Amino acid sequence: MSSDRLYFRQLLAGRDFAVGDPIATQMRNFAYLIGDREAGECVVVDPAYAAGDLVDIAENDGLRLTGVLATHHHPDHVGGTMLGFTLRGVAELLEQSPVPVHVNNQELSWVADVTGIAPSELTGHQHGDTLEVGAVRIQLLHTPGHTPGSQCFLVDNRLVAGDTLFVDGCGRTDFPGGDTDEMFRSLRYLAGLSGNPVVYPGHWYSEEPSAALSAIKDNNYVMRPQTLEQWHMLMPG
């Protein structure tokens, strides 16, 4: 895939879209647009804030939105109510652009409960499934731990990691559905990916907005434990 054909944009909520939204600014979520410039199609990852802004950005770049990819069910990624705030998220986007919403099978009921979208309107996937956007192939990787159905997306040696892996640290496991041991196994799986992909996280919690997997393995403390016992010493409880 040539760099001219692949369309990939990392967008910071509160800066690149949802400008002026205090919740978006505070939460520092990333959304992503991924597509094929030649085919004129793209998908959006985690459109929780100002979904119309994301559709407009894609259209201004000459692309038509054909789907939504959800890394996991938390409201700051797909919309819903949490911690006293409500985001319209994916439900708002579907009112403007009725497209498939791709989630992991383990996340179907969670996404439906949080967003109010009927499970029948969601497209469930399993680990290793691929989604084609024009000629762009996106591989869906099931990485539970932060939530039961958390998933990452691998495309053209880029890893969109959601809240499974940040440049510094990883997602919390103390919310409903979180599992510390599953998180360890998911992190070890990601550490073993070939090709040294660039990791693009779900939040900007570090100095840099992305980093090569090799650098994260060298510098991110959550990647140091090699055994479950070592992990338990780092992450007790």
CSV table of C-alpha atoms in Angstrom, one decimal:
chain,number,residue,atom,x,y,z
A,1,MET,CA,0.0,0.0,0.0
A,2,SER,CA,1.6,3.3,-1.1
A,3,SER,CA,1.7,6.2,1.4
A,4,ASP,CA,-0.2,8.3,-1.2
A,5,ARG,CA,-3.1,5.8,-1.2
A,6,LEU,CA,-3.4,5.0,2.5
A,7,TYR,CA,-5.4,7.6,4.4
A,8,PHE,CA,-4.6,7.7,8.1
A,9,ARG,CA,-5.3,10.6,10.4
A,10,GLN,CA,-4.9,10.8,14.2
A,11,LEU,CA,-7.2,13.4,15.6
A,12,LEU,CA,-7.2,14.8,19.1
A,13,ALA,CA,-10.6,15.6,20.7
A,14,GLY,CA,-10.8,19.2,21.9
A,15,ARG,CA,-8.1,20.3,19.4
A,16,ASP,CA,-8.7,18.8,16.0
A,17,PHE,CA,-12.5,18.3,16.5
A,18,ALA,CA,-15.0,19.0,19.3
A,19,VAL,CA,-13.1,22.2,19.7
A,20,GLY,CA,-14.0,24.0,22.9
A,21,ASP,CA,-15.7,21.0,24.5
A,22,PRO,CA,-14.3,20.9,28.0
A,23,ILE,CA,-14.8,17.2,28.5
A,24,ALA,CA,-13.1,16.4,25.2
A,25,THR,CA,-10.2,18.7,26.2
A,26,GLN,CA,-9.9,17.1,29.6
A,27,MET,CA,-10.1,13.4,28.5
A,28,ARG,CA,-7.6,13.8,25.6
A,29,ASN,CA,-9.1,11.1,23.5
A,30,PHE,CA,-7.8,10.3,20.0
A,31,ALA,CA,-10.1,9.4,17.2
A,32,TYR,CA,-8.7,7.9,13.9
A,33,LEU,CA,-9.8,8.1,10.3
A,34,ILE,CA,-8.4,5.2,8.2
A,35,GLY,CA,-9.2,4.6,4.5
A,36,ASP,CA,-8.2,4.4,0.9
A,37,ARG,CA,-7.8,7.7,-0.9
A,38,GLU,CA,-8.2,6.1,-4.4
A,39,ALA,CA,-11.5,4.4,-3.4
A,40,GLY,CA,-12.7,7.5,-1.6
A,41,GLU,CA,-13.7,5.5,1.5
A,42,CYS,CA,-12.7,5.5,5.2
A,43,VAL,CA,-13.8,4.3,8.6
A,44,VAL,CA,-13.6,6.2,11.9
A,45,VAL,CA,-12.3,4.7,15.2
A,46,ASP,CA,-14.0,5.7,18.4
A,47,PRO,CA,-16.1,8.7,17.5
A,48,ALA,CA,-17.4,9.7,20.9
A,49,TYR,CA,-17.2,13.4,20.6
A,50,ALA,CA,-18.7,15.7,17.9
A,51,ALA,CA,-19.2,12.9,15.5
A,52,GLY,CA,-20.4,15.3,12.8
A,53,ASP,CA,-17.0,17.0,13.0
A,54,LEU,CA,-15.3,13.8,12.1
A,55,VAL,CA,-17.6,13.1,9.2
A,56,ASP,CA,-16.9,16.6,7.9
A,57,ILE,CA,-13.1,16.2,8.2
A,58,ALA,CA,-13.3,13.0,6.1
A,59,GLU,CA,-15.6,14.6,3.5
A,60,ASN,CA,-13.3,17.7,3.3
A,61,ASP,CA,-10.5,15.3,2.6
A,62,GLY,CA,-12.5,13.8,-0.2
A,63,LEU,CA,-13.6,10.5,1.6
A,64,ARG,CA,-16.9,9.0,2.4
A,65,LEU,CA,-17.4,7.4,5.8
A,66,THR,CA,-18.3,3.7,5.4
A,67,GLY,CA,-18.0,2.3,8.9
A,68,VAL,CA,-17.2,2.7,12.6
A,69,LEU,CA,-14.6,0.7,14.5
A,70,ALA,CA,-14.9,0.6,18.3
A,71,THR,CA,-11.9,-0.3,20.4
A,72,HIS,CA,-14.2,-0.8,23.5
A,73,HIS,CA,-17.5,0.2,25.1
A,74,HIS,CA,-16.5,3.1,27.4
A,75,PRO,CA,-18.4,6.3,26.8
A,76,ASP,CA,-15.4,8.4,26.0
A,77,HIS,CA,-14.8,6.1,23.0
A,78,VAL,CA,-18.3,5.3,21.7
A,79,GLY,CA,-20.6,7.6,23.6
A,80,GLY,CA,-22.9,7.2,26.6
A,81,THR,CA,-23.1,8.4,30.1
A,82,MET,CA,-20.2,8.1,32.6
A,83,LEU,CA,-19.0,10.1,35.5
A,84,GLY,CA,-21.8,12.7,35.2
A,85,PHE,CA,-21.4,13.5,31.5
A,86,THR,CA,-23.2,12.2,28.4
A,87,LEU,CA,-21.7,11.9,24.9
A,88,ARG,CA,-23.9,11.2,21.9
A,89,GLY,CA,-21.1,9.4,20.1
A,90,VAL,CA,-21.8,6.6,17.7
A,91,ALA,CA,-25.6,7.0,18.0
A,92,GLU,CA,-25.3,10.6,16.8
A,93,LEU,CA,-23.0,9.5,13.9
A,94,LEU,CA,-25.5,6.9,12.8
A,95,GLU,CA,-28.2,9.5,12.6
A,96,GLN,CA,-26.1,11.3,10.0
A,97,SER,CA,-24.3,8.4,8.4
A,98,PRO,CA,-26.0,4.9,8.8
A,99,VAL,CA,-22.9,2.7,8.5
A,100,PRO,CA,-21.9,-0.6,10.1
A,101,VAL,CA,-20.4,-0.4,13.6
A,102,HIS,CA,-17.7,-3.0,14.1
A,103,VAL,CA,-17.1,-4.3,17.6
A,104,ASN,CA,-15.6,-7.4,19.2
A,105,ASN,CA,-18.1,-10.2,19.8
A,106,GLN,CA,-17.3,-10.0,23.6
A,107,GLU,CA,-18.3,-6.3,23.5
A,108,LEU,CA,-21.6,-6.5,21.7
A,109,SER,CA,-23.9,-6.2,24.8
A,110,TRP,CA,-21.6,-3.7,26.5
A,111,VAL,CA,-21.7,-1.3,23.5
A,112,ALA,CA,-25.4,-1.7,23.2
A,113,ASP,CA,-26.0,-1.0,26.8
A,114,VAL,CA,-23.8,2.1,26.9
A,115,THR,CA,-24.9,3.7,23.6
A,116,GLY,CA,-28.5,2.6,23.3
A,117,ILE,CA,-27.9,1.1,19.9
A,118,ALA,CA,-29.6,-2.3,19.4
A,119,PRO,CA,-27.3,-5.3,19.3
A,120,SER,CA,-28.7,-6.2,15.9
A,121,GLU,CA,-27.3,-2.9,14.5
A,122,LEU,CA,-23.8,-3.8,15.6
A,123,THR,CA,-21.4,-6.1,13.6
A,124,GLY,CA,-19.5,-8.5,15.9
A,125,HIS,CA,-16.0,-9.8,15.1
A,126,GLN,CA,-13.6,-12.3,16.5
A,127,HIS,CA,-9.8,-12.1,16.8
A,128,GLY,CA,-8.0,-12.0,13.5
A,129,ASP,CA,-10.9,-10.8,11.4
A,130,THR,CA,-10.1,-8.3,8.7
A,131,LEU,CA,-12.0,-5.4,7.4
A,132,GLU,CA,-11.4,-4.1,3.9
A,133,VAL,CA,-11.8,-0.4,3.2
A,134,GLY,CA,-11.2,-0.1,-0.5
A,135,ALA,CA,-7.8,-1.8,-0.9
A,136,VAL,CA,-6.8,-1.1,2.8
A,137,ARG,CA,-6.9,-4.2,5.0
A,138,ILE,CA,-7.4,-3.6,8.7
A,139,GLN,CA,-6.8,-6.6,11.0
A,140,LEU,CA,-8.9,-6.8,14.2
A,141,LEU,CA,-7.0,-8.0,17.3
A,142,HIS,CA,-8.9,-9.1,20.4
A,143,THR,CA,-7.0,-7.7,23.4
A,144,PRO,CA,-9.1,-8.1,26.5
A,145,GLY,CA,-8.1,-6.7,29.9
A,146,HIS,CA,-9.3,-3.1,30.0
A,147,THR,CA,-12.7,-4.5,29.0
A,148,PRO,CA,-13.8,-8.0,27.9
A,149,GLY,CA,-13.9,-7.1,24.2
A,150,SER,CA,-11.2,-4.5,23.8
A,151,GLN,CA,-9.7,-4.7,20.4
A,152,CYS,CA,-6.8,-3.1,18.5
A,153,PHE,CA,-6.5,-2.5,14.8
A,154,LEU,CA,-3.4,-3.3,12.7
A,155,VAL,CA,-3.1,-1.5,9.4
A,156,ASP,CA,0.0,-1.0,7.2
A,157,ASN,CA,2.4,-1.4,10.2
A,158,ARG,CA,0.4,0.9,12.4
A,159,LEU,CA,-1.3,-0.4,15.6
A,160,VAL,CA,-4.3,1.6,16.8
A,161,ALA,CA,-4.3,0.4,20.4
A,162,GLY,CA,-7.3,2.0,22.1
A,163,ASP,CA,-6.9,1.8,25.9
A,164,THR,CA,-5.1,-1.5,25.8
A,165,LEU,CA,-1.6,0.1,25.4
A,166,PHE,CA,-0.5,3.7,25.7
A,167,VAL,CA,2.9,5.1,24.9
A,168,ASP,CA,3.3,5.2,28.7
A,169,GLY,CA,1.3,2.7,30.7
A,170,CYS,CA,-1.8,0.8,29.8
A,171,GLY,CA,-5.6,1.0,30.4
A,172,ARG,CA,-7.1,0.5,33.8
A,173,THR,CA,-8.5,-2.9,34.8
A,174,ASP,CA,-10.6,-1.8,37.8
A,175,PHE,CA,-13.7,-0.8,35.8
A,176,PRO,CA,-16.5,-3.4,35.3
A,177,GLY,CA,-15.3,-6.1,33.0
A,178,GLY,CA,-11.7,-5.3,33.6
A,179,ASP,CA,-9.3,-8.2,34.2
A,180,THR,CA,-5.6,-7.7,35.2
A,181,ASP,CA,-4.5,-11.2,34.1
A,182,GLU,CA,-6.1,-10.7,30.7
A,183,MET,CA,-4.4,-7.4,30.4
A,184,PHE,CA,-1.0,-9.0,31.0
A,185,ARG,CA,-1.7,-11.6,28.3
A,186,SER,CA,-2.8,-9.0,25.8
A,187,LEU,CA,0.3,-6.9,26.4
A,188,ARG,CA,2.5,-9.9,25.9
A,189,TYR,CA,0.7,-10.6,22.7
A,190,LEU,CA,1.2,-7.1,21.4
A,191,ALA,CA,4.8,-7.2,22.5
A,192,GLY,CA,5.3,-10.1,20.1
A,193,LEU,CA,3.9,-8.5,17.0
A,194,SER,CA,6.3,-8.5,14.1
A,195,GLY,CA,7.3,-5.6,12.0
A,196,ASN,CA,7.8,-3.1,14.8
A,197,PRO,CA,4.5,-1.2,14.2
A,198,VAL,CA,4.0,2.4,15.3
A,199,VAL,CA,1.5,2.4,18.2
A,200,TYR,CA,-1.3,4.9,18.2
A,201,PRO,CA,-3.1,5.0,21.5
A,202,GLY,CA,-6.6,5.9,22.6
A,203,HIS,CA,-5.5,8.8,24.7
A,204,TRP,CA,-2.6,11.3,24.7
A,205,TYR,CA,-1.1,10.6,28.1
A,206,SER,CA,2.5,10.9,27.1
A,207,GLU,CA,5.0,13.4,25.6
A,208,GLU,CA,4.6,12.0,22.1
A,209,PRO,CA,1.3,11.0,20.5
A,210,SER,CA,2.7,7.8,19.1
A,211,ALA,CA,5.8,5.6,19.2
A,212,ALA,CA,7.3,2.5,17.7
A,213,LEU,CA,6.5,-0.7,19.5
A,214,SER,CA,10.2,-1.3,20.1
A,215,ALA,CA,10.6,2.0,21.9
A,216,ILE,CA,7.5,1.2,24.0
A,217,LYS,CA,8.9,-2.2,24.9
A,218,ASP,CA,12.1,-0.5,26.0
A,219,ASN,CA,10.5,2.4,27.9
A,220,ASN,CA,7.0,1.5,29.1
A,221,TYR,CA,7.0,-0.1,32.5
A,222,VAL,CA,4.0,-2.2,31.8
A,223,MET,CA,5.9,-4.1,29.1
A,224,ARG,CA,8.7,-5.1,31.5
A,225,PRO,CA,7.1,-8.1,33.3
A,226,GLN,CA,7.7,-11.3,31.4
A,227,THR,CA,5.7,-13.6,33.6
A,228,LEU,CA,2.4,-13.4,35.3
A,229,GLU,CA,4.1,-13.5,38.7
A,230,GLN,CA,6.2,-10.5,37.8
A,231,TRP,CA,3.1,-8.8,36.6
A,232,HIS,CA,1.3,-9.4,39.9
A,233,MET,CA,4.2,-7.8,41.7
A,234,LEU,CA,3.9,-4.7,39.5
A,235,MET,CA,0.1,-4.7,39.5
A,236,PRO,CA,-1.1,-6.2,42.8
A,237,GLY,CA,-4.8,-6.9,43.0
